[in-house]
Amino acid sequence: MPGFTEVGLWLQVYREMLAIRLFEERVHDLYRRGKMPGLAHLYIGQEAVAVGVCRALRPDDYITSTHRGHGHCLAKGAAPDRMFAELLGKAPGYCRGKGGSMHIADPDSGNLGANAIVAGSTGIATGAALAAKMRGSDQVAVCFFGEGALGQGILYEVMNMAALWRLPVIYVCENNLYTEYTHYTETTAGEPAARPAAFGIPVQEVDGQDVRAVYAAATAAVQRARAGEGPGFLLCHTYRYLGHHVGDVDRSYRSREEEERWRRERDPLQLLSSWLTAQGLAERSVFERMEEEVRRELEGALAFALDAPYPEAEEVARHVYA
Amino acid sequence: MPSAAAIPPASSAAREITFAQAVREALAEEMRRDPRVFIIGEDVAEAGTPFKVLSGLVQEFGPQRVIDSPISEAGITGIATGAAVVGMRPVVDIMFGDFITLAMDQIANQAAKVHYMSGGKLRVPLVVRTTLGATRRSAAQHSQSLHAWVSHIPGLKVALPSTPYDAKGLLKSAIRDDNPVIFFEDKMMYTLRGPVPEEEYTIPLGVADVKRPGTDLTMVATSSMVQVALAAAEALAAEGISVEVVDPRTTVPLDRETLVASARKTGRALVLDEGYEQYGVTAELAAVIAEGAFYHLEAPVRRMGAMHVPIPFSPVLEDLTVPTVERVVAVARELVAAT
Ligand SMILES: Cc1ncc(C[n+]2csc(CCOP(=O)(O)OP(=O)(O)O)c2C)c(N)n1
């Protein structure tokens, strides 16, 4: 029977997933109203992976992220106000408005950056793990990527070295079924899990909608990596509810029934809140109150970002070189 | 002002070492000075690379700091980028310059972009050492000079040493620099000997060097072409033509002032580089001179680079593809004759 602190943990986890969900809904809304420039790749539906994994990390552990990175950044500790500012191209954004949705980096929370090249940050995460090992620290690095990265050679180059050198890096593959507009079975031969296994990297397959399962698997992989036992690989089965990006509205490559089924039966927020209520650990009203609070916080964060100034013109030529 | 750093102190001018030794000394000294510096690449440890440039380093620093990697150019460049982002100072060895193509995403989209995309929060103190240069009869996949590729990308610095002295001083600066620096060593020059002082020195990136003063014609030459230009200048001196040889030493940052000042002084300029001429480094250097010295020029700027062909194997063919002393002398004569 979970004790009081464990309830606290799961409520906190719920709150973080909810914050990602509502942040993303806000982004979606802004985009549809033409208030946000560029593209955004929304993470709605996959919240349990980011939160389950990042909860298993310390603040000084590293992550790298992808084009679908808002959830990872928030889960690792980024603040919504500065994230909104970055998404709007405003000066107080995490990257002074020069990175945008796909490049949020926040070294203070261990986030080495989201990356718009599929598999592009797999080297960076592995290198951060190499550095941690060389310095004798017990930090670990987590590398988030979609199953599309399984088609990129660099992933195999760096997994080979991570396994050879027992680097403290955890590869987190979020298989949301579609690599852009194509079902992954049309792009990925054989079993995804067999690929890291070929390097001798232990693979854990998890239900990516069940945050408790993700958290447990991540905790085990992090412990192994911290203890010097080398890399791990989490294969998380998940689903993105919306289009590949905010402009992908008709989604002709999949059915509305499929989407409905995932939302109804496999929603990470519902799964956790149902479990908490079924166990008698929380009342429904707790979640309603929480939602009000988070909404209010996000409104404040967004107001900050909307009011914030754009960067000065001289910003364009700054930080080309250090 | 700019070329002062290039003059070796008289006290140690006597010591001559090879280009390869100069590179090795720079690495060893920086590794002793800073425990964050490490080397990663294919066959860098026991083998010391195919050119033996790194021989002996693993004995001093151990396999944890001189790391033999799999044949994974993209992987090691990416890993080094990540290590640099969290505070290490890696030096990646890419065996042949032709193979930077395999690491190009990591170089151009990752290492070069991280600092800017993060709004200045992250830095990439990375050095990628690799080679350039033809005339080793190595054929098309081992003979290219691809420094224009990386010079094109904002965020990267690009060094092209032409002497042992410059190689040592520039490499030390590259390792201490907080940016990714791509460092090209001409594989024909590894055995070139030259004066290198025993004392510590560095050469700032972005400062050109006048390798030979002259009054009639400026030759701007990079890397291996500096030696060609110096030999051509010697031959032309016998004909009474005084050639000034200017070596930018780094294409990024580029010391425009020194190039332009020399062209203004002599009134004629010939640009030499071993990269492909088409859309290459010569075009940029010639444009800089044309923009800065146009009204001082007595003839159009000329340029000579590699022919626009894959470098062939046969010696008689290969030698046609890159500027040689004879051809440089011939073009220089035409330039001086023109009014
Ligand atoms: C190297 C590269 N090729 C193509 C693209 C274009 N692209 C962006 S996201 C994407 C699909 C990625 O699918 P996946 O890795 O499964 O991640 P998901 O979008 O499902 O989160 C593609 C092809 C890219 N960004 N990088």
PDB file of N, CA and C in Angstrom, chain A residues 128-212:
ATOM      1  N   ALA A 128      27.672  13.852 -23.648  1.00  0.00           N
ATOM      2  CA  ALA A 128      27.507  14.346 -22.275  1.00  0.00           C
ATOM      3  C   ALA A 128      27.746  13.197 -21.290  1.00  0.00           C
ATOM      4  N   ALA A 129      27.302  12.002 -21.669  1.00  0.00           N
ATOM      5  CA  ALA A 129      27.537  10.831 -20.810  1.00  0.00           C
ATOM      6  C   ALA A 129      29.023  10.486 -20.768  1.00  0.00           C
ATOM      7  N   LEU A 130      29.689  10.595 -21.904  1.00  0.00           N
ATOM      8  CA  LEU A 130      31.141  10.348 -21.922  1.00  0.00           C
ATOM      9  C   LEU A 130      31.847  11.337 -20.996  1.00  0.00           C
ATOM     10  N   ALA A 131      31.454  12.610 -21.080  1.00  0.00           N
ATOM     11  CA  ALA A 131      32.081  13.625 -20.231  1.00  0.00           C
ATOM     12  C   ALA A 131      31.827  13.316 -18.756  1.00  0.00           C
ATOM     13  N   ALA A 132      30.611  12.924 -18.433  1.00  0.00           N
ATOM     14  CA  ALA A 132      30.299  12.595 -17.028  1.00  0.00           C
ATOM     15  C   ALA A 132      31.200  11.463 -16.554  1.00  0.00           C
ATOM     16  N   LYS A 133      31.366  10.482 -17.387  1.00  0.00           N
ATOM     17  CA  LYS A 133      32.213   9.340 -16.999  1.00  0.00           C
ATOM     18  C   LYS A 133      33.667   9.777 -16.862  1.00  0.00           C
ATOM     19  N   MET A 134      34.151  10.598 -17.798  1.00  0.00           N
ATOM     20  CA  MET A 134      35.556  11.040 -17.737  1.00  0.00           C
ATOM     21  C   MET A 134      35.820  11.862 -16.484  1.00  0.00           C
ATOM     22  N   ARG A 135      34.819  12.629 -16.078  1.00  0.00           N
ATOM     23  CA  ARG A 135      35.004  13.481 -14.893  1.00  0.00           C
ATOM     24  C   ARG A 135      34.759  12.729 -13.600  1.00  0.00           C
ATOM     25  N   GLY A 136      34.344  11.477 -13.706  1.00  0.00           N
ATOM     26  CA  GLY A 136      34.091  10.697 -12.504  1.00  0.00           C
ATOM     27  C   GLY A 136      32.842  11.150 -11.756  1.00  0.00           C
ATOM     28  N   SER A 137      31.949  11.866 -12.436  1.00  0.00           N
ATOM     29  CA  SER A 137      30.698  12.252 -11.771  1.00  0.00           C
ATOM     30  C   SER A 137      29.707  11.105 -11.973  1.00  0.00           C
ATOM     31  N   ASP A 138      28.623  11.109 -11.237  1.00  0.00           N
ATOM     32  CA  ASP A 138      27.649  10.034 -11.441  1.00  0.00           C
ATOM     33  C   ASP A 138      26.401  10.556 -12.160  1.00  0.00           C
ATOM     34  N   GLN A 139      26.578  11.627 -12.924  1.00  0.00           N
ATOM     35  CA  GLN A 139      25.453  12.136 -13.718  1.00  0.00           C
ATOM     36  C   GLN A 139      25.123  11.158 -14.839  1.00  0.00           C
ATOM     37  N   VAL A 140      23.868  11.165 -15.243  1.00  0.00           N
ATOM     38  CA  VAL A 140      23.480  10.375 -16.406  1.00  0.00           C
ATOM     39  C   VAL A 140      22.878  11.321 -17.448  1.00  0.00           C
ATOM     40  N   ALA A 141      22.838  10.843 -18.678  1.00  0.00           N
ATOM     41  CA  ALA A 141      22.241  11.621 -19.766  1.00  0.00           C
ATOM     42  C   ALA A 141      21.115  10.806 -20.375  1.00  0.00           C
ATOM     43  N   VAL A 142      19.996  11.476 -20.635  1.00  0.00           N
ATOM     44  CA  VAL A 142      18.863  10.820 -21.290  1.00  0.00           C
ATOM     45  C   VAL A 142      18.682  11.425 -22.674  1.00  0.00           C
ATOM     46  N   CYS A 143      18.515  10.556 -23.645  1.00  0.00           N
ATOM     47  CA  CYS A 143      18.354  10.978 -25.014  1.00  0.00           C
ATOM     48  C   CYS A 143      16.945  10.606 -25.479  1.00  0.00           C
ATOM     49  N   PHE A 144      16.091  11.608 -25.623  1.00  0.00           N
ATOM     50  CA  PHE A 144      14.723  11.351 -26.119  1.00  0.00           C
ATOM     51  C   PHE A 144      14.717  11.393 -27.642  1.00  0.00           C
ATOM     52  N   PHE A 145      14.031  10.476 -28.277  1.00  0.00           N
ATOM     53  CA  PHE A 145      13.837  10.544 -29.725  1.00  0.00           C
ATOM     54  C   PHE A 145      12.612   9.744 -30.122  1.00  0.00           C
ATOM     55  N   GLY A 146      12.111  10.033 -31.302  1.00  0.00           N
ATOM     56  CA  GLY A 146      10.974   9.284 -31.826  1.00  0.00           C
ATOM     57  C   GLY A 146      11.454   8.052 -32.568  1.00  0.00           C
ATOM     58  N   GLU A 147      10.530   7.170 -32.893  1.00  0.00           N
ATOM     59  CA  GLU A 147      10.936   5.940 -33.585  1.00  0.00           C
ATOM     60  C   GLU A 147      11.490   6.227 -34.973  1.00  0.00           C
ATOM     61  N   GLY A 148      11.235   7.437 -35.494  1.00  0.00           N
ATOM     62  CA  GLY A 148      11.833   7.814 -36.772  1.00  0.00           C
ATOM     63  C   GLY A 148      13.358   7.794 -36.727  1.00  0.00           C
ATOM     64  N   ALA A 149      13.911   8.057 -35.550  1.00  0.00           N
ATOM     65  CA  ALA A 149      15.371   8.066 -35.400  1.00  0.00           C
ATOM     66  C   ALA A 149      15.981   6.679 -35.608  1.00  0.00           C
ATOM     67  N   LEU A 150      15.153   5.664 -35.547  1.00  0.00           N
ATOM     68  CA  LEU A 150      15.669   4.302 -35.764  1.00  0.00           C
ATOM     69  C   LEU A 150      16.161   4.128 -37.196  1.00  0.00           C
ATOM     70  N   GLY A 151      15.792   5.038 -38.075  1.00  0.00           N
ATOM     71  CA  GLY A 151      16.264   4.969 -39.455  1.00  0.00           C
ATOM     72  C   GLY A 151      17.571   5.702 -39.683  1.00  0.00           C
ATOM     73  N   GLN A 152      18.092   6.370 -38.663  1.00  0.00           N
ATOM     74  CA  GLN A 152      19.295   7.190 -38.827  1.00  0.00           C
ATOM     75  C   GLN A 152      20.540   6.468 -38.335  1.00  0.00           C
ATOM     76  N   GLY A 153      21.585   6.510 -39.152  1.00  0.00           N
ATOM     77  CA  GLY A 153      22.827   5.802 -38.821  1.00  0.00           C
ATOM     78  C   GLY A 153      23.504   6.258 -37.562  1.00  0.00           C
ATOM     79  N   ILE A 154      23.433   7.556 -37.268  1.00  0.00           N
ATOM     80  CA  ILE A 154      24.217   8.037 -36.128  1.00  0.00           C
ATOM     81  C   ILE A 154      23.776   7.371 -34.828  1.00  0.00           C
ATOM     82  N   LEU A 155      22.490   7.030 -34.745  1.00  0.00           N
ATOM     83  CA  LEU A 155      22.019   6.373 -33.523  1.00  0.00           C
ATOM     84  C   LEU A 155      22.816   5.091 -33.262  1.00  0.00           C
ATOM     85  N   TYR A 156      23.076   4.359 -34.321  1.00  0.00           N
ATOM     86  CA  TYR A 156      23.793   3.086 -34.155  1.00  0.00           C
ATOM     87  C   TYR A 156      25.280   3.316 -33.896  1.00  0.00           C
ATOM     88  N   GLU A 157      25.826   4.363 -34.493  1.00  0.00           N
ATOM     89  CA  GLU A 157      27.229   4.691 -34.216  1.00  0.00           C
ATOM     90  C   GLU A 157      27.413   4.991 -32.726  1.00  0.00           C
ATOM     91  N   VAL A 158      26.520   5.804 -32.183  1.00  0.00           N
ATOM     92  CA  VAL A 158      26.740   6.218 -30.793  1.00  0.00           C
ATOM     93  C   VAL A 158      26.307   5.136 -29.809  1.00  0.00           C
ATOM     94  N   MET A 159      25.297   4.328 -30.157  1.00  0.00           N
ATOM     95  CA  MET A 159      24.947   3.223 -29.243  1.00  0.00           C
ATOM     96  C   MET A 159      26.097   2.225 -29.168  1.00  0.00           C
ATOM     97  N   ASN A 160      26.759   2.005 -30.281  1.00  0.00           N
ATOM     98  CA  ASN A 160      27.924   1.116 -30.298  1.00  0.00           C
ATOM     99  C   ASN A 160      28.987   1.601 -29.310  1.00  0.00           C
ATOM    100  N   MET A 161      29.282   2.889 -29.383  1.00  0.00           N
ATOM    101  CA  MET A 161      30.315   3.429 -28.481  1.00  0.00           C
ATOM    102  C   MET A 161      29.832   3.456 -27.038  1.00  0.00           C
ATOM    103  N   ALA A 162      28.561   3.791 -26.838  1.00  0.00           N
ATOM    104  CA  ALA A 162      28.026   3.820 -25.468  1.00  0.00           C
ATOM    105  C   ALA A 162      28.119   2.435 -24.834  1.00  0.00           C
ATOM    106  N   ALA A 163      27.849   1.394 -25.630  1.00  0.00           N
ATOM    107  CA  ALA A 163      27.916   0.040 -25.096  1.00  0.00           C
ATOM    108  C   ALA A 163      29.371  -0.373 -24.862  1.00  0.00           C
ATOM    109  N   LEU A 164      30.241  -0.075 -25.831  1.00  0.00           N
ATOM    110  CA  LEU A 164      31.664  -0.430 -25.684  1.00  0.00           C
ATOM    111  C   LEU A 164      32.263   0.213 -24.443  1.00  0.00           C
ATOM    112  N   TRP A 165      31.911   1.479 -24.227  1.00  0.00           N
ATOM    113  CA  TRP A 165      32.567   2.249 -23.164  1.00  0.00           C
ATOM    114  C   TRP A 165      31.692   2.365 -21.915  1.00  0.00           C
ATOM    115  N   ARG A 166      30.598   1.636 -21.879  1.00  0.00           N
ATOM    116  CA  ARG A 166      29.693   1.627 -20.725  1.00  0.00           C
ATOM    117  C   ARG A 166      29.328   3.036 -20.254  1.00  0.00           C
ATOM    118  N   LEU A 167      28.821   3.814 -21.180  1.00  0.00           N
ATOM    119  CA  LEU A 167      28.509   5.207 -20.865  1.00  0.00           C
ATOM    120  C   LEU A 167      27.146   5.321 -20.182  1.00  0.00           C
ATOM    121  N   PRO A 168      27.033   6.266 -19.251  1.00  0.00           N
ATOM    122  CA  PRO A 168      25.768   6.438 -18.517  1.00  0.00           C
ATOM    123  C   PRO A 168      24.729   7.210 -19.330  1.00  0.00           C
ATOM    124  N   VAL A 169      24.233   6.574 -20.374  1.00  0.00           N
ATOM    125  CA  VAL A 169      23.254   7.248 -21.232  1.00  0.00           C
ATOM    126  C   VAL A 169      22.052   6.329 -21.409  1.00  0.00           C
ATOM    127  N   ILE A 170      20.866   6.918 -21.376  1.00  0.00           N
ATOM    128  CA  ILE A 170      19.644   6.140 -21.554  1.00  0.00           C
ATOM    129  C   ILE A 170      18.927   6.658 -22.787  1.00  0.00           C
ATOM    130  N   TYR A 171      18.747   5.781 -23.739  1.00  0.00           N
ATOM    131  CA  TYR A 171      18.061   6.115 -24.978  1.00  0.00           C
ATOM    132  C   TYR A 171      16.578   5.873 -24.756  1.00  0.00           C
ATOM    133  N   VAL A 172      15.796   6.918 -24.921  1.00  0.00           N
ATOM    134  CA  VAL A 172      14.350   6.789 -24.714  1.00  0.00           C
ATOM    135  C   VAL A 172      13.649   6.973 -26.058  1.00  0.00           C
ATOM    136  N   CYS A 173      13.196   5.866 -26.607  1.00  0.00           N
ATOM    137  CA  CYS A 173      12.519   5.896 -27.901  1.00  0.00           C
ATOM    138  C   CYS A 173      11.017   5.970 -27.666  1.00  0.00           C
ATOM    139  N   GLU A 174      10.399   7.030 -28.149  1.00  0.00           N
ATOM    140  CA  GLU A 174       8.949   7.177 -28.017  1.00  0.00           C
ATOM    141  C   GLU A 174       8.310   6.754 -29.323  1.00  0.00           C
ATOM    142  N   ASN A 175       7.816   5.544 -29.332  1.00  0.00           N
ATOM    143  CA  ASN A 175       7.151   5.073 -30.540  1.00  0.00           C
ATOM    144  C   ASN A 175       5.682   5.477 -30.503  1.00  0.00           C
ATOM    145  N   ASN A 176       5.409   6.593 -31.196  1.00  0.00           N
ATOM    146  CA  ASN A 176       4.016   7.075 -31.250  1.00  0.00           C
ATOM    147  C   ASN A 176       3.340   6.599 -32.543  1.00  0.00           C
ATOM    148  N   LEU A 177       3.895   5.582 -33.133  1.00  0.00           N
ATOM    149  CA  LEU A 177       3.358   4.864 -34.306  1.00  0.00           C
ATOM    150  C   LEU A 177       3.608   5.533 -35.647  1.00  0.00           C
ATOM    151  N   TYR A 178       3.705   6.882 -35.674  1.00  0.00           N
ATOM    152  CA  TYR A 178       3.848   7.535 -36.975  1.00  0.00           C
ATOM    153  C   TYR A 178       5.129   8.352 -37.049  1.00  0.00           C
ATOM    154  N   THR A 179       5.957   8.043 -38.042  1.00  0.00           N
ATOM    155  CA  THR A 179       7.103   8.901 -38.330  1.00  0.00           C
ATOM    156  C   THR A 179       6.619   9.913 -39.360  1.00  0.00           C
ATOM    157  N   GLU A 180       6.231  11.041 -38.847  1.00  0.00           N
ATOM    158  CA  GLU A 180       5.576  12.068 -39.638  1.00  0.00           C
ATOM    159  C   GLU A 180       4.230  11.528 -40.133  1.00  0.00           C
ATOM    160  N   TYR A 181       4.143  11.111 -41.397  1.00  0.00           N
ATOM    161  CA  TYR A 181       2.834  10.714 -41.942  1.00  0.00           C
ATOM    162  C   TYR A 181       2.806   9.249 -42.357  1.00  0.00           C
ATOM    163  N   THR A 182       3.749   8.488 -41.833  1.00  0.00           N
ATOM    164  CA  THR A 182       3.896   7.107 -42.267  1.00  0.00           C
ATOM    165  C   THR A 182       3.951   6.189 -41.049  1.00  0.00           C
ATOM    166  N   HIS A 183       3.187   5.110 -41.111  1.00  0.00           N
ATOM    167  CA  HIS A 183       3.208   4.182 -39.980  1.00  0.00           C
ATOM    168  C   HIS A 183       4.594   3.562 -39.844  1.00  0.00           C
ATOM    169  N   TYR A 184       5.054   3.415 -38.629  1.00  0.00           N
ATOM    170  CA  TYR A 184       6.448   3.013 -38.439  1.00  0.00           C
ATOM    171  C   TYR A 184       6.755   1.631 -39.012  1.00  0.00           C
ATOM    172  N   THR A 185       5.748   0.768 -39.143  1.00  0.00           N
ATOM    173  CA  THR A 185       6.028  -0.564 -39.688  1.00  0.00           C
ATOM    174  C   THR A 185       6.413  -0.496 -41.168  1.00  0.00           C
ATOM    175  N   GLU A 186       6.086   0.629 -41.803  1.00  0.00           N
ATOM    176  CA  GLU A 186       6.493   0.789 -43.207  1.00  0.00           C
ATOM    177  C   GLU A 186       7.902   1.352 -43.338  1.00  0.00           C
ATOM    178  N   THR A 187       8.470   1.770 -42.223  1.00  0.00           N
ATOM    179  CA  THR A 187       9.805   2.387 -42.280  1.00  0.00           C
ATOM    180  C   THR A 187      10.838   1.624 -41.459  1.00  0.00           C
ATOM    181  N   THR A 188      10.383   0.680 -40.659  1.00  0.00           N
ATOM    182  CA  THR A 188      11.284   0.061 -39.685  1.00  0.00           C
ATOM    183  C   THR A 188      11.207  -1.455 -39.822  1.00  0.00           C
ATOM    184  N   ALA A 189      12.278  -2.057 -40.306  1.00  0.00           N
ATOM    185  CA  ALA A 189      12.285  -3.506 -40.485  1.00  0.00           C
ATOM    186  C   ALA A 189      12.546  -4.215 -39.163  1.00  0.00           C
ATOM    187  N   GLY A 190      11.956  -5.361 -39.010  1.00  0.00           N
ATOM    188  CA  GLY A 190      12.226  -6.175 -37.828  1.00  0.00           C
ATOM    189  C   GLY A 190      11.654  -5.548 -36.570  1.00  0.00           C
ATOM    190  N   GLU A 191      12.181  -5.969 -35.445  1.00  0.00           N
ATOM    191  CA  GLU A 191      11.697  -5.495 -34.150  1.00  0.00           C
ATOM    192  C   GLU A 191      12.570  -4.347 -33.670  1.00  0.00           C
ATOM    193  N   PRO A 192      11.982  -3.179 -33.387  1.00  0.00           N
ATOM    194  CA  PRO A 192      12.805  -2.083 -32.865  1.00  0.00           C
ATOM    195  C   PRO A 192      13.655  -2.498 -31.657  1.00  0.00           C
ATOM    196  N   ALA A 193      13.079  -3.294 -30.783  1.00  0.00           N
ATOM    197  CA  ALA A 193      13.816  -3.644 -29.567  1.00  0.00           C
ATOM    198  C   ALA A 193      15.046  -4.498 -29.861  1.00  0.00           C
ATOM    199  N   ALA A 194      15.039  -5.165 -31.009  1.00  0.00           N
ATOM    200  CA  ALA A 194      16.183  -6.026 -31.328  1.00  0.00           C
ATOM    201  C   ALA A 194      17.428  -5.211 -31.667  1.00  0.00           C
ATOM    202  N   ARG A 195      17.220  -3.958 -32.011  1.00  0.00           N
ATOM    203  CA  ARG A 195      18.358  -3.150 -32.477  1.00  0.00           C
ATOM    204  C   ARG A 195      19.314  -2.785 -31.346  1.00  0.00           C
ATOM    205  N   PRO A 196      18.850  -2.143 -30.267  1.00  0.00           N
ATOM    206  CA  PRO A 196      19.777  -1.936 -29.144  1.00  0.00           C
ATOM    207  C   PRO A 196      20.258  -3.249 -28.551  1.00  0.00           C
ATOM    208  N   ALA A 197      19.389  -4.252 -28.571  1.00  0.00           N
ATOM    209  CA  ALA A 197      19.787  -5.559 -28.012  1.00  0.00           C
ATOM    210  C   ALA A 197      21.003  -6.109 -28.750  1.00  0.00           C
ATOM    211  N   ALA A 198      21.101  -5.791 -30.052  1.00  0.00           N
ATOM    212  CA  ALA A 198      22.243  -6.285 -30.827  1.00  0.00           C
ATOM    213  C   ALA A 198      23.567  -5.727 -30.318  1.00  0.00           C
ATOM    214  N   PHE A 199      23.520  -4.564 -29.670  1.00  0.00           N
ATOM    215  CA  PHE A 199      24.736  -3.989 -29.094  1.00  0.00           C
ATOM    216  C   PHE A 199      24.956  -4.447 -27.649  1.00  0.00           C
ATOM    217  N   GLY A 200      24.064  -5.294 -27.164  1.00  0.00           N
ATOM    218  CA  GLY A 200      24.150  -5.695 -25.767  1.00  0.00           C
ATOM    219  C   GLY A 200      23.597  -4.645 -24.815  1.00  0.00           C
ATOM    220  N   ILE A 201      22.811  -3.723 -25.343  1.00  0.00           N
ATOM    221  CA  ILE A 201      22.198  -2.709 -24.472  1.00  0.00           C
ATOM    222  C   ILE A 201      20.861  -3.254 -23.971  1.00  0.00           C
ATOM    223  N   PRO A 202      20.668  -3.300 -22.658  1.00  0.00           N
ATOM    224  CA  PRO A 202      19.409  -3.820 -22.133  1.00  0.00           C
ATOM    225  C   PRO A 202      18.222  -2.954 -22.566  1.00  0.00           C
ATOM    226  N   VAL A 203      17.170  -3.594 -23.014  1.00  0.00           N
ATOM    227  CA  VAL A 203      15.988  -2.895 -23.506  1.00  0.00           C
ATOM    228  C   VAL A 203      14.825  -3.171 -22.567  1.00  0.00           C
ATOM    229  N   GLN A 204      14.113  -2.126 -22.209  1.00  0.00           N
ATOM    230  CA  GLN A 204      12.857  -2.323 -21.485  1.00  0.00           C
ATOM    231  C   GLN A 204      11.734  -1.762 -22.346  1.00  0.00           C
ATOM    232  N   GLU A 205      10.759  -2.602 -22.646  1.00  0.00           N
ATOM    233  CA  GLU A 205       9.586  -2.124 -23.379  1.00  0.00           C
ATOM    234  C   GLU A 205       8.533  -1.727 -22.365  1.00  0.00           C
ATOM    235  N   VAL A 206       7.995  -0.521 -22.523  1.00  0.00           N
ATOM    236  CA  VAL A 206       7.009  -0.078 -21.544  1.00  0.00           C
ATOM    237  C   VAL A 206       5.783   0.516 -22.210  1.00  0.00           C
ATOM    238  N   ASP A 207       4.691   0.423 -21.464  1.00  0.00           N
ATOM    239  CA  ASP A 207       3.469   1.102 -21.855  1.00  0.00           C
ATOM    240  C   ASP A 207       3.696   2.585 -21.586  1.00  0.00           C
ATOM    241  N   GLY A 208       3.903   3.325 -22.649  1.00  0.00           N
ATOM    242  CA  GLY A 208       4.230   4.737 -22.507  1.00  0.00           C
ATOM    243  C   GLY A 208       3.061   5.600 -22.066  1.00  0.00           C
ATOM    244  N   GLN A 209       1.871   5.011 -21.906  1.00  0.00           N
ATOM    245  CA  GLN A 209       0.737   5.789 -21.403  1.00  0.00           C
ATOM    246  C   GLN A 209       0.604   5.636 -19.879  1.00  0.00           C
ATOM    247  N   ASP A 210       1.327   4.691 -19.346  1.00  0.00           N
ATOM    248  CA  ASP A 210       1.257   4.415 -17.909  1.00  0.00           C
ATOM    249  C   ASP A 210       2.484   5.022 -17.246  1.00  0.00           C
ATOM    250  N   VAL A 211       2.292   6.178 -16.661  1.00  0.00           N
ATOM    251  CA  VAL A 211       3.447   6.913 -16.127  1.00  0.00           C
ATOM    252  C   VAL A 211       4.154   6.115 -15.023  1.00  0.00           C
ATOM    253  N   ARG A 212       3.383   5.296 -14.331  1.00  0.00           N
ATOM    254  CA  ARG A 212       4.027   4.518 -13.260  1.00  0.00           C
ATOM    255  C   ARG A 212       4.965   3.479 -13.859  1.00  0.00           C
TER     256      ARG A 212
END
